Coordinates of C-alpha atoms in Angstrom, one line a residue:
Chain A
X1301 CA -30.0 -11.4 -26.1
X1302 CA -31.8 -8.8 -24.2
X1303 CA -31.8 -7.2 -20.9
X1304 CA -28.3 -9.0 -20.4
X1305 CA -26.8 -6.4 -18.6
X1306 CA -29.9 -4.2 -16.8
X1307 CA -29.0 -0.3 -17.0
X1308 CA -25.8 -0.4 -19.4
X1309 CA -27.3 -2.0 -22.6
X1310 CA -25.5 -0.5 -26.1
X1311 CA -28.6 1.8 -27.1
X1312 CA -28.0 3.5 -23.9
X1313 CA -24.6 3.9 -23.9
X1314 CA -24.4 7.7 -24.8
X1315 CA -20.9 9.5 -24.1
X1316 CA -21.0 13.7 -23.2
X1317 CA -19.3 15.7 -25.6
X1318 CA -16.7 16.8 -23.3
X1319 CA -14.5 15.3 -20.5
X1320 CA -16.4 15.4 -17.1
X1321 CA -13.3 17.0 -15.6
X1322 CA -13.9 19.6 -18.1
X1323 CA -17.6 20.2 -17.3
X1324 CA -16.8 20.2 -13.8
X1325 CA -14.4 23.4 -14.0
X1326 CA -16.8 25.0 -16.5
X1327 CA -19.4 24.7 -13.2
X1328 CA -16.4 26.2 -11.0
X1329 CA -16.0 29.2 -13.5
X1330 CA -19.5 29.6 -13.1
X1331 CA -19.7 29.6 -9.0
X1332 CA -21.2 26.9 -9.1
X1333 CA -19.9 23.3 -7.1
X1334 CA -21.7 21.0 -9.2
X1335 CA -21.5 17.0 -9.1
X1336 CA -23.0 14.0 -10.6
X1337 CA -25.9 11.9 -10.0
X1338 CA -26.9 8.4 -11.3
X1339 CA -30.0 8.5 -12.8
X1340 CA -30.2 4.6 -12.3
X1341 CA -29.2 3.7 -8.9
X1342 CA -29.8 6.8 -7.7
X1343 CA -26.3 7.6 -5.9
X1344 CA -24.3 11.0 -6.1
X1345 CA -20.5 10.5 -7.4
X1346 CA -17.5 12.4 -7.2
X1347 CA -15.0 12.7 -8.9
X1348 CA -16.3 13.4 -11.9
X1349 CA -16.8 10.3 -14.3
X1350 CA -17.9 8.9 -17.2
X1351 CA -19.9 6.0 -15.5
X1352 CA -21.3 5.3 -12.2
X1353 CA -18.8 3.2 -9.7
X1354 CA -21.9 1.7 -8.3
X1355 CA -23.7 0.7 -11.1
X1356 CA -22.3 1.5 -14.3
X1357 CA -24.9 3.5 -15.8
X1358 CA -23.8 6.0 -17.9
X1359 CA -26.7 8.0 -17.5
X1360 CA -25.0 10.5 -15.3
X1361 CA -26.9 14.1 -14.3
X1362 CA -24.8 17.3 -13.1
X1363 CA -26.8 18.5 -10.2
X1364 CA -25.5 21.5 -7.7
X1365 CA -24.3 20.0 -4.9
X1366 CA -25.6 21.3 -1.5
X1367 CA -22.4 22.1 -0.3
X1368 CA -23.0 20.5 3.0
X1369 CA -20.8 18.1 4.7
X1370 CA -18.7 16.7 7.9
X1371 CA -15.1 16.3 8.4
X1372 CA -13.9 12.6 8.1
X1373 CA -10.8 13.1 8.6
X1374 CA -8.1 15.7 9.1
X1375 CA -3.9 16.4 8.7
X1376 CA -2.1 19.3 9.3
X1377 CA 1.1 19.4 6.6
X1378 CA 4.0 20.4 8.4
X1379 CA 5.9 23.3 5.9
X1380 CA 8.6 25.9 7.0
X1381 CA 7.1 29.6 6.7
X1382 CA 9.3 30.3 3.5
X1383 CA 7.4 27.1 1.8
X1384 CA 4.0 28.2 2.6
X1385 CA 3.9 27.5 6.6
X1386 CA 1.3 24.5 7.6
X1387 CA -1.8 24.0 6.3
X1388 CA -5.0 21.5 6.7
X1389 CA -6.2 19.2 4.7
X1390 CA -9.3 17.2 5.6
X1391 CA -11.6 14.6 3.6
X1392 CA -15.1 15.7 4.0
X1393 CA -18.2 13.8 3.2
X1394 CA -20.7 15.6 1.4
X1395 CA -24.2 15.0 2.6
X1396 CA -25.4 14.0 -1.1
X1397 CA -23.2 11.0 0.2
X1398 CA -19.7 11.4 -2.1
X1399 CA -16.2 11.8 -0.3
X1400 CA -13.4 14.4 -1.5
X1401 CA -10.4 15.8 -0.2
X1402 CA -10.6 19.7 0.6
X1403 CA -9.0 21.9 3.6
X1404 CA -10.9 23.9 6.4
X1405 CA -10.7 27.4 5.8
X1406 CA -11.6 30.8 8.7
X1407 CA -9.9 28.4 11.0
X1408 CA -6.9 27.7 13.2
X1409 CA -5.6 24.1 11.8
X1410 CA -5.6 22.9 15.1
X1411 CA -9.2 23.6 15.5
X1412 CA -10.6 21.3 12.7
X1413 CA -12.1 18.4 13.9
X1414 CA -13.6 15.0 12.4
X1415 CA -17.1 15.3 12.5
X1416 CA -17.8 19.3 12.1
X1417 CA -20.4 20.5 10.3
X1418 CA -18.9 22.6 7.1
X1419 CA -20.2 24.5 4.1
X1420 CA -18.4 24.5 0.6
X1421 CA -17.4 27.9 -1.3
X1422 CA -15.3 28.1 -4.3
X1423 CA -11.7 29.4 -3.8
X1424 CA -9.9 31.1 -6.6
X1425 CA -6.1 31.0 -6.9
X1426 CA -4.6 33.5 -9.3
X1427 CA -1.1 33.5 -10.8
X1428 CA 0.8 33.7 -13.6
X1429 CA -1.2 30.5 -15.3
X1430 CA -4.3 32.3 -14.8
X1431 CA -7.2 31.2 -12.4
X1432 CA -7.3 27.9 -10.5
X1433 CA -10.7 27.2 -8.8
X1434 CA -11.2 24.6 -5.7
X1435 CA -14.1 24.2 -3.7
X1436 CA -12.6 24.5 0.7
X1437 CA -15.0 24.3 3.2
X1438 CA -15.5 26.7 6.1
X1439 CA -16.9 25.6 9.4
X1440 CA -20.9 25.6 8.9
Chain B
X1145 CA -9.3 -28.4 -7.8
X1146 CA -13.2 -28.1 -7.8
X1147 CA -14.2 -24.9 -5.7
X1148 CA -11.3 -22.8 -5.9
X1149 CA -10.4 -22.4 -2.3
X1150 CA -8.0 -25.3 -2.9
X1151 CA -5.8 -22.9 -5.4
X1152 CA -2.0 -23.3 -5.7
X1153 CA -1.7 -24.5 -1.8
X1154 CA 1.7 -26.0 -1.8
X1155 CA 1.6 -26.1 -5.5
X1156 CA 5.3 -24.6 -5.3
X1157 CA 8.1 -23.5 -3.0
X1158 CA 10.9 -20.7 -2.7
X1159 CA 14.1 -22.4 -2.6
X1160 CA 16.4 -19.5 -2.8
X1161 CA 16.2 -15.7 -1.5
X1162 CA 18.3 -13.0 -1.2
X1163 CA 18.8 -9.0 -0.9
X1164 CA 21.8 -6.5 -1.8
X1165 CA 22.3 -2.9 -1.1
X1166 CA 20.0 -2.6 1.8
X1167 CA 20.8 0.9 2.9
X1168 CA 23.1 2.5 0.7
X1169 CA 24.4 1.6 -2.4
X1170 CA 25.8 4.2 -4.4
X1171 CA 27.6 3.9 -7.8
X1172 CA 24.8 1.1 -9.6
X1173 CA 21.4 1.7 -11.2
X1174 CA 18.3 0.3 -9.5
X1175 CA 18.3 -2.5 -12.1
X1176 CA 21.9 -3.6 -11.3
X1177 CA 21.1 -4.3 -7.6
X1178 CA 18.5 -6.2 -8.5
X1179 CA 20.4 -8.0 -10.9
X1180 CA 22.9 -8.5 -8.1
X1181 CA 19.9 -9.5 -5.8
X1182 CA 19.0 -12.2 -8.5
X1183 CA 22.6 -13.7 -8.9
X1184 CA 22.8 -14.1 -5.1
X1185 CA 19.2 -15.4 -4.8
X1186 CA 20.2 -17.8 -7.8
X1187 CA 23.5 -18.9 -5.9
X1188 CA 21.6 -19.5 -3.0
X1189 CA 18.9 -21.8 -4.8
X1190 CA 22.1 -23.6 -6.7
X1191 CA 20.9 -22.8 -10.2
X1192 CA 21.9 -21.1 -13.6
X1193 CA 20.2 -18.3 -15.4
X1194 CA 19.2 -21.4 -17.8
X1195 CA 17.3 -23.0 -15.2
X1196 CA 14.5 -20.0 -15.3
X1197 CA 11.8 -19.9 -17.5
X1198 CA 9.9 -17.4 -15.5
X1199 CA 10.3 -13.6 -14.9
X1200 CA 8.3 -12.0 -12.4
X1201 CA 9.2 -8.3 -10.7
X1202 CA 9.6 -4.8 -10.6
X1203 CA 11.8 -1.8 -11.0
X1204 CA 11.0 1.6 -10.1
X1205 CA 12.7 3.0 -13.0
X1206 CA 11.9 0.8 -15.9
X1207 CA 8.2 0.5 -16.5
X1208 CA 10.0 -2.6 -19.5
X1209 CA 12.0 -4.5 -16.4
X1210 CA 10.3 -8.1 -17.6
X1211 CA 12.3 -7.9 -20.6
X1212 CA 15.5 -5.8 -19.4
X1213 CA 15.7 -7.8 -16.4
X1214 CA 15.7 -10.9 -18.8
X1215 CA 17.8 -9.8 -21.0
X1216 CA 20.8 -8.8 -19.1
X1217 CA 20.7 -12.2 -17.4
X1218 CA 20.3 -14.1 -20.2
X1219 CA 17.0 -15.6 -19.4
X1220 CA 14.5 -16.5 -21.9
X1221 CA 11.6 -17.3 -20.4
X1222 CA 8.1 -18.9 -21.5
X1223 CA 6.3 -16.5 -19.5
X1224 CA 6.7 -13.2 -17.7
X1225 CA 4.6 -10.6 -15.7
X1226 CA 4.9 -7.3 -14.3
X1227 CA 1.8 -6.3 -12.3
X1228 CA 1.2 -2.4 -11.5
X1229 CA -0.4 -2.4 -8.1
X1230 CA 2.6 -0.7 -5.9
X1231 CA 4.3 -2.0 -3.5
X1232 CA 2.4 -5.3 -3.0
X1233 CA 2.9 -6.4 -6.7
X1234 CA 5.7 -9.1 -5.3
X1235 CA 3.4 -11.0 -3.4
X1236 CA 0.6 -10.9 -6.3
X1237 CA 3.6 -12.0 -8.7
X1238 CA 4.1 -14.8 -5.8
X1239 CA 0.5 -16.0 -6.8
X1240 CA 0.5 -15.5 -10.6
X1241 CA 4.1 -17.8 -10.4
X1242 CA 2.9 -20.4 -8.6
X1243 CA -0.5 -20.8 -10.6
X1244 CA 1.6 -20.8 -14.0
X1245 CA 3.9 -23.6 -12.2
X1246 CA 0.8 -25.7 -11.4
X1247 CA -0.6 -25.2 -14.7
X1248 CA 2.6 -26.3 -16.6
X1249 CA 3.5 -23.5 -18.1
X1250 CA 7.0 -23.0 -16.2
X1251 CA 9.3 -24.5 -13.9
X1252 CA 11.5 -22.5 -12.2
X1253 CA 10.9 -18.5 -11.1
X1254 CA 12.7 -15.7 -10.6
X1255 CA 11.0 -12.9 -8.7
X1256 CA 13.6 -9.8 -8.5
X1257 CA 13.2 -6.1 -7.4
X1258 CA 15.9 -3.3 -6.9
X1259 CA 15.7 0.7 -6.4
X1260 CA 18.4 3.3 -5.9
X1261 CA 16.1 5.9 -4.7
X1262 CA 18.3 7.2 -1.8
X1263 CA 21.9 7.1 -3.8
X1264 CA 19.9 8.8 -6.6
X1265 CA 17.1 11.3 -5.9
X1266 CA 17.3 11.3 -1.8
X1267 CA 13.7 11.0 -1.6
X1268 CA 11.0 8.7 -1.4
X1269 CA 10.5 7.4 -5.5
X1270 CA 6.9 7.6 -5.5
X1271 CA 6.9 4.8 -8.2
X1272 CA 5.4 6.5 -11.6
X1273 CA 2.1 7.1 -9.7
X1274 CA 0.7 10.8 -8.9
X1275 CA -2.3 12.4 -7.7
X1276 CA -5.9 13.3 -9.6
X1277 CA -6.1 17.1 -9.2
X1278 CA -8.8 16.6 -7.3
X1279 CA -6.6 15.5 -4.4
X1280 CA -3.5 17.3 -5.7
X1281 CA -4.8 21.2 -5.5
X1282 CA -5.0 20.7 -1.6
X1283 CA -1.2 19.9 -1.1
X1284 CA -1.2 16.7 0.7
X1285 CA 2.7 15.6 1.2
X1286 CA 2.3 12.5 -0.9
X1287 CA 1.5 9.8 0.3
X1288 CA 2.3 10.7 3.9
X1289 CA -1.0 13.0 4.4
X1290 CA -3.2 10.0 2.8
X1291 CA -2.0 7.6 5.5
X1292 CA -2.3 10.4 8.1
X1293 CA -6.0 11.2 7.4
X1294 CA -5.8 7.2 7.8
X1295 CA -4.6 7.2 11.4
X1296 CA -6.6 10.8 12.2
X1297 CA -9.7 8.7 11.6
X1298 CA -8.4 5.7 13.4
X1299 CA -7.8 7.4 16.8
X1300 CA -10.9 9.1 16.7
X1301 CA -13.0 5.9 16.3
X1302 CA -11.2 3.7 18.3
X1303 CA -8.9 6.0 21.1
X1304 CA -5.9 4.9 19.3
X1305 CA -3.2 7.3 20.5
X1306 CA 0.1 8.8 19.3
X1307 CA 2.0 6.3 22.1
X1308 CA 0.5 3.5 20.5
X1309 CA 1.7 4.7 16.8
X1310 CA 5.4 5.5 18.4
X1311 CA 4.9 1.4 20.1
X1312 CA 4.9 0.3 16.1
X1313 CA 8.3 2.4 15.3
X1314 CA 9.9 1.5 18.6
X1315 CA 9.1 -2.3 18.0
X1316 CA 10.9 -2.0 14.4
X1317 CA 14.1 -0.5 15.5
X1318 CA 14.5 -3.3 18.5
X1319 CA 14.3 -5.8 16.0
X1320 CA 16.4 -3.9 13.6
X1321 CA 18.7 -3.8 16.1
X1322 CA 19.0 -7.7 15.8
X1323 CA 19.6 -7.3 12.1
X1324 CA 23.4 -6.6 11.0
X1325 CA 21.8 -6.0 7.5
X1326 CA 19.2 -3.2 8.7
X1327 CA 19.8 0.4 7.7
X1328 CA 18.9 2.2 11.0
X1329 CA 20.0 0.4 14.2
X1330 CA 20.3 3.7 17.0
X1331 CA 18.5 3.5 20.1
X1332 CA 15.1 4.8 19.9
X1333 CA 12.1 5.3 22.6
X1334 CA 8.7 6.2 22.4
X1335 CA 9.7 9.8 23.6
X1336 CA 12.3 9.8 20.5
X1337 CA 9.4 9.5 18.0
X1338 CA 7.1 11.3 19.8
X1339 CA 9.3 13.9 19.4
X1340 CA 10.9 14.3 16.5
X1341 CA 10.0 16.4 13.4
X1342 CA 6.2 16.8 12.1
X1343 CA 5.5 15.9 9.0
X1344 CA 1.9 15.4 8.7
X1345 CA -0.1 15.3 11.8
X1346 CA -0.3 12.6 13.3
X1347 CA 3.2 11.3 12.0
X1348 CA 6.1 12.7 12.7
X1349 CA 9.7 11.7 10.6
X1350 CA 9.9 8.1 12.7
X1351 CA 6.0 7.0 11.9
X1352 CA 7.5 7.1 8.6
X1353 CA 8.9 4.5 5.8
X1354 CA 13.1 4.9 5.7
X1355 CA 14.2 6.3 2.1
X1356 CA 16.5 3.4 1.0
X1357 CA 18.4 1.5 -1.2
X1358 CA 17.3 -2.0 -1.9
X1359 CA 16.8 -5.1 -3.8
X1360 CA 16.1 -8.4 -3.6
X1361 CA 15.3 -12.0 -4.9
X1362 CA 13.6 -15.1 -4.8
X1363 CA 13.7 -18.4 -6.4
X1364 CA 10.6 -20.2 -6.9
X1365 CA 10.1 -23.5 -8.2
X1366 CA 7.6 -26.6 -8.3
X1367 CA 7.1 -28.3 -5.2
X1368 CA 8.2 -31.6 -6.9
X1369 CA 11.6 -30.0 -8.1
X1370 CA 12.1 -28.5 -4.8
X1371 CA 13.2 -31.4 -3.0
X1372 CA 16.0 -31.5 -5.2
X1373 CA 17.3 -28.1 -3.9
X1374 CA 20.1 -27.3 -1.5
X1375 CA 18.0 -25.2 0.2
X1376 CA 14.9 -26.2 2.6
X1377 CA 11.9 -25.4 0.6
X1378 CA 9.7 -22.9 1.6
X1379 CA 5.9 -23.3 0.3
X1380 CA 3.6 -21.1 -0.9
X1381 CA 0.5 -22.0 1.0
X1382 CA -2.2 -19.7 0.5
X1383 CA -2.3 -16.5 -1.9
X1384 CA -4.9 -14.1 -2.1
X1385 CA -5.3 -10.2 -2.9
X1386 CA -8.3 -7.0 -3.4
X1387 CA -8.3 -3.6 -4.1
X1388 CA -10.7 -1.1 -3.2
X1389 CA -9.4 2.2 -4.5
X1390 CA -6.2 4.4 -5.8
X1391 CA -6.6 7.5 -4.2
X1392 CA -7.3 7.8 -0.3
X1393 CA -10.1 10.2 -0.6
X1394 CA -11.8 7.2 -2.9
X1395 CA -10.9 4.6 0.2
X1396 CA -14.7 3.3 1.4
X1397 CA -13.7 3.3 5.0
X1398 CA -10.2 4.8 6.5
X1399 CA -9.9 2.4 9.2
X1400 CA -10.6 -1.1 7.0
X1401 CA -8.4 -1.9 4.8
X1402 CA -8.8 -4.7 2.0
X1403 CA -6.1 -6.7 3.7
X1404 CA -10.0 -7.9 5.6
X1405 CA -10.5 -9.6 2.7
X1406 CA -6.9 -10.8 1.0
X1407 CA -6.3 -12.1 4.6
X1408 CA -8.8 -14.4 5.6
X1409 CA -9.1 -15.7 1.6
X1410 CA -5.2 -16.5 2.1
X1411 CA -6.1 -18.2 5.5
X1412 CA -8.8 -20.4 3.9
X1413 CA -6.3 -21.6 1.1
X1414 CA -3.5 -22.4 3.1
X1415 CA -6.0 -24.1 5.8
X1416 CA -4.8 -22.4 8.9
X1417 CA -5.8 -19.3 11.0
X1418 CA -3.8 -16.7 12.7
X1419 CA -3.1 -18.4 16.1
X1420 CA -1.1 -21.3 13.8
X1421 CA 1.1 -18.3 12.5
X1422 CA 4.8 -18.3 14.4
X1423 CA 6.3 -14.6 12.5
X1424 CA 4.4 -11.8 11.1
X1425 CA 6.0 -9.8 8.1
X1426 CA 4.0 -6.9 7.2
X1427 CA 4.5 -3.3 4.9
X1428 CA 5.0 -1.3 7.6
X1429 CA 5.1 2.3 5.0
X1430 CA 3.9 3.7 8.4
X1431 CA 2.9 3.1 11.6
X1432 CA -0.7 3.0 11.3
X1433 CA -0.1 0.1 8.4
X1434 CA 1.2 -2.5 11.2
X1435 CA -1.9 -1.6 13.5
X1436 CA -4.8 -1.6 10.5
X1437 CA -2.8 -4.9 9.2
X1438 CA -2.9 -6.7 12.6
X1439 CA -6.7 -6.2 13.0
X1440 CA -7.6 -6.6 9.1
X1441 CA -5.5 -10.0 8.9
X1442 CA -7.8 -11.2 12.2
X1443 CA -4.2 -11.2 14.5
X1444 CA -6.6 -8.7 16.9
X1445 CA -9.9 -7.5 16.8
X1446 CA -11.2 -4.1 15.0
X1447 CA -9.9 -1.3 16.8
X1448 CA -7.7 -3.1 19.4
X1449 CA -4.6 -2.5 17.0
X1450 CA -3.2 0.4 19.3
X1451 CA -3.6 -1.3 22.4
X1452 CA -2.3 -4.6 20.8
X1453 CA 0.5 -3.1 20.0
X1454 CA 1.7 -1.7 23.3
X1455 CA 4.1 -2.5 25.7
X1456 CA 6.4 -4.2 23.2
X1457 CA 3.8 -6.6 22.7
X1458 CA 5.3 -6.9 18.9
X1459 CA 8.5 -6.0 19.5
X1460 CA 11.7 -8.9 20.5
X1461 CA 11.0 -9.5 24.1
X1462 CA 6.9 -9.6 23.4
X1463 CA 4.6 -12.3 22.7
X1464 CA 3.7 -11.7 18.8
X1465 CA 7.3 -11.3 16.5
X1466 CA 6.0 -8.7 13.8
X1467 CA 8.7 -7.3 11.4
X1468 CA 11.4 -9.0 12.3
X1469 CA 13.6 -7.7 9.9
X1470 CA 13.0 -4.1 11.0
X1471 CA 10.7 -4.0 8.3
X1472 CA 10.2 -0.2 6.2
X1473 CA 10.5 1.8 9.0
X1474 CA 14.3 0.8 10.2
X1475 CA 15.6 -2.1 8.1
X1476 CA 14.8 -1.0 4.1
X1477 CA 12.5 0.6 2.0
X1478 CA 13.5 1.6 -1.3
X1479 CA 9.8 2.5 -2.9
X1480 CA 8.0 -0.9 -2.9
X1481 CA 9.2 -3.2 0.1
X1482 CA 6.6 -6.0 -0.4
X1483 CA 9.4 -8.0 -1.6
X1484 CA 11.3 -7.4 1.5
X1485 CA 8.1 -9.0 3.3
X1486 CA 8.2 -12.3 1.8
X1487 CA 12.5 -12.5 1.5
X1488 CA 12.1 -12.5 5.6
X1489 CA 9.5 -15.0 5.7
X1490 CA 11.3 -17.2 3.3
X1491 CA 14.5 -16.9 5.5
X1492 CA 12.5 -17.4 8.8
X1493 CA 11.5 -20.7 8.1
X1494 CA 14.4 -21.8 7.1
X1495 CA 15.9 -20.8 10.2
X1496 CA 18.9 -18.3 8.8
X1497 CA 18.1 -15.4 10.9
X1498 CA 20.5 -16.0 13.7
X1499 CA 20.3 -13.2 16.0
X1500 CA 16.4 -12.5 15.4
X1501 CA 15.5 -15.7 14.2
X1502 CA 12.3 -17.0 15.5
X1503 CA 12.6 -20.7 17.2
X1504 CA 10.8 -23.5 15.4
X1505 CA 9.0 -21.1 12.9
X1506 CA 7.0 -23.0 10.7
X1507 CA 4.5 -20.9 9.0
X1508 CA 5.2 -17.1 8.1
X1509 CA 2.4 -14.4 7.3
X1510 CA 3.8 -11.9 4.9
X1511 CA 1.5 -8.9 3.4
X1512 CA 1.8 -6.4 0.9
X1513 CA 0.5 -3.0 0.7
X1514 CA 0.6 -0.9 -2.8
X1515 CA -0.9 2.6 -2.8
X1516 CA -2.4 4.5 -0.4
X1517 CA -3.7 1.6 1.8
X1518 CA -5.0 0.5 -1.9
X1519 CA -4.4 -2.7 -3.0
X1520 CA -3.6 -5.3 -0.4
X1521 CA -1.8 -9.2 -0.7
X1522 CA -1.7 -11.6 1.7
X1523 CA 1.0 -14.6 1.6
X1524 CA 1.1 -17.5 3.6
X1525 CA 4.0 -19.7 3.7
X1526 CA 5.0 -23.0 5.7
X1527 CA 7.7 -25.3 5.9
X1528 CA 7.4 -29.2 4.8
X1529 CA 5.7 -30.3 8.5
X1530 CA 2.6 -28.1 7.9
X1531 CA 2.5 -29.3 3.8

């Protein structure tokens, strides 16, 4: 039986080495906001995975993402001052196409809108755990 | 059955239903009120533990409820099932009962759920779920923001407005106010919700889902066998559910859900549309659920929810009754309502809703929502004149 199922046949089914969630914050240590592309249908994806949700092809490319998108859609989380006051949190649509949940920073809250242009940069928290990276958005 | 559309239409019928410890019910696990819940749905139906040879539910506490459930009521049954897709697993479990009583396999069903959230933690049990990091490192107040990105995008698309969330809220109380049973009965206007606390913009505290107590229970059994019952049976007429994604940032478009597929499938089986439909129970979680459900489920057209929805159009004294109970928002939400959906549609048809009951009902529309607007089931059920 060949050809059965076009794109995910056994020979090409070849795993990474690592988790993609790892790889991704190896990219994020690096400054670098890096996500995946299908090599078979062509399509960016994020979150990171281990197959394509459009195809499932595991032939899967990290590529630096342009760090261009628009606001979908936007919240502002209500929090007393003492728990860290409000903040935004918006779902942005990348231009290479995926979707992922980010905040608007530079900013009042009440200023992000859907549909404004923005431009990813990669934040870095530091605490007692060490460093937590996160890619935020600032208006473009 | 050749093409599949045919399915378990009328294949079986609820003949008993119940809750218990809507509200608050301090002093007994989760698991107890639903075993409570079961022995009052089980009165109600006029049957024995022995009489049930199939288990089908949820607890939010015990991921092992099939077999605890069975256990403590002394059930042994032939088959059981436990589905994991939130809040609308009942009416999934609904389907997955009635196909295993066409097939053979069983006779008789129990469907149970029960949750102590509020007596417990005092918060919303967020049912052994959680976030991917990737959604989780940006604070969202889970799952309120997820729905609230959900209505964001809604008003910007279609000029939904905050009024026309508050409508969905104010239409809830009024008919909670026609249920003894319902947790919150006060007064409450437009105004009232419009200004009460922020939680996540656009919701405020009364867009919200109640923090509850609750369980309930249904009886479901073959529609041959169900003439035998005390109670009128209620049939399962059409059944049908999708799933497009777990986590909201992964939801194709915030302003479809997949309740515009589970609904017209459901439809199709039971051979009716939404005009033959006399009482509307849907997971109202929030306010923007009752408006996305209403347009998704083909009740209105795409973006028309808000205005649908206004001037009590779904509340008592308007033309379409939507919640009847008082649905998540005022009458009972202990973590996964769906149950509560389909208890009030069973009830409604058999005309045992006194103050809010709806004259003449004859078939009941009851959806389930699990997730984040993630995995939506339609229910249709009718009484013996539409069979």
């Amino acid at each position: 039986m060949t050809n059965a199922l076009p794109g995910t046949s056994p020979e090409k089914l070849v795993f990474p080495d690592q988790s993609p969630d790892t790889t991704y914050q190896d990219f994020l240590r690096n400054n670098q906001f890096c996500i995946q592309h299908c090599n078979e249908c062509q399509n960016f994806l994020f979150y990171p995975r281990l197959c394509c949700p459009h195809c499932s092809s595991v032939d899967l490319e990290w590529r630096e993402a342009s760090g261009k998108g628009t606001v979908y859609a936007v919240s502002i989380v209500r929090q007393r001052p003492e728990k860290g006051g409000d903040h935004n949190v918006v779902l942005v649509d990348l231009d290479e196409g995926p979707r992922l949940m980010s905040r608007v920073d530079g900013i009042p809250n009440e200023d992000v809108k859907i549909g404004m242009k923005v431009k990813a940069s990669i934040s870095v928290n530091t605490d007692e755990d060490g460093d937590t990276r996160m890619v935020v958005f600032r208006e473009a | 059955m050749t093409n599949g559309t045919e399915g378990i239409r009328g294949a079986a019928a609820f003949v008993g239903a119940a809750t218990d410890g809507i509200g608050e019910a301090p002093g007994f696990s989760g698991q107890e009120l639903a075993i409570r819940a079961s022995l009052k749905a089980m009165q109600d139906a006029g049957i024995r533990a022995s009489d049930i040879d199939g288990v089908f539910g949820a607890l939010s506490a015990e991921s092992m409820c099939g077999v605890a459930v069975s256990e403590y009521l002394g059930i042994q049954p032939k088959y059981s099932n436990n589905n994991k897709i939130g809040g609308s697993t009942f009416l999934s479990l609904t389907h997955t009962a009635a196909m295993a009583i066409k097939n053979g396999l069983i006779e008789t069903a129990l469907i149970y759920y029960g949750s102590n959230q509020r007596s417990a933690f005092g918060r919303l049990a967020v049912s052994a779920t959680h976030q991917s990091d990737y959604e989780g490192l940006y604070q969202p107040r889970f799952p309120m923001t997820s729905y609230a990105l959900a209505a964001s995008r809604h008003m910007h698309e279609y000029g939904t407005t905050r009024e026309q969330l508050a409508e969905v809220a104010v239409a809830a109380r009024q008919w909670a106010q026609l249920n003894p049973d319902a947790f919150m009965r006060d007064p409450l206007t437009i105004e009232d919700v419009m200004a009460s606390r922020v939680i996540s913009d656009p919701f405020s505290v009364r867009d919200c889902c109640l923090v509850t107590d609750g369980a309930g229970a249904l009886i479901m059994t073959s529609a041959e066998r169900a003439k035998d019952f005390r109670q009128k049976p209620v049939y399962l007429l059409g059944a049908a559910g999708e799933h497009w994604h777990k986590q909201i940032s992964a939801m194709p478009d915030l302003t479809v859900t997949a309740a515009s597929k589970s609904g017209p499938r459901a439809f199709e089986m039971a051979g009716l549309k939404p005009s033959d439909v006399d009482v509307i129970e849907l997971y109202d979680a929030f306010t923007i659920n009752t408006i996305l459900f209403l347009e998704d489920l083909g009740f209105c057209p795409k973006g028309e929810g808000g205005r649908f929805v206004s001037d009590g159009h779904i509340a008592p004294s308007g033309g379409l009754p939507v919640n009847t109970n008082g649905g998540g928002l005022s009458c009972v939400h202990p973590g996964m309502y769906g149950i509560f959906t389909l208890i009030e549609g069973v009830q409604q048809l058999q005309g045992e809703c006194a103050g809010r009951q709806i004259e003449d009902a004859k078939v009941a529309l009851c959806h389930g929502s699990g997730g984040v607007l993630s995995s939506q089931v339609t229910n249709i059920l009718g009484t013996e004149e539409v069979l």
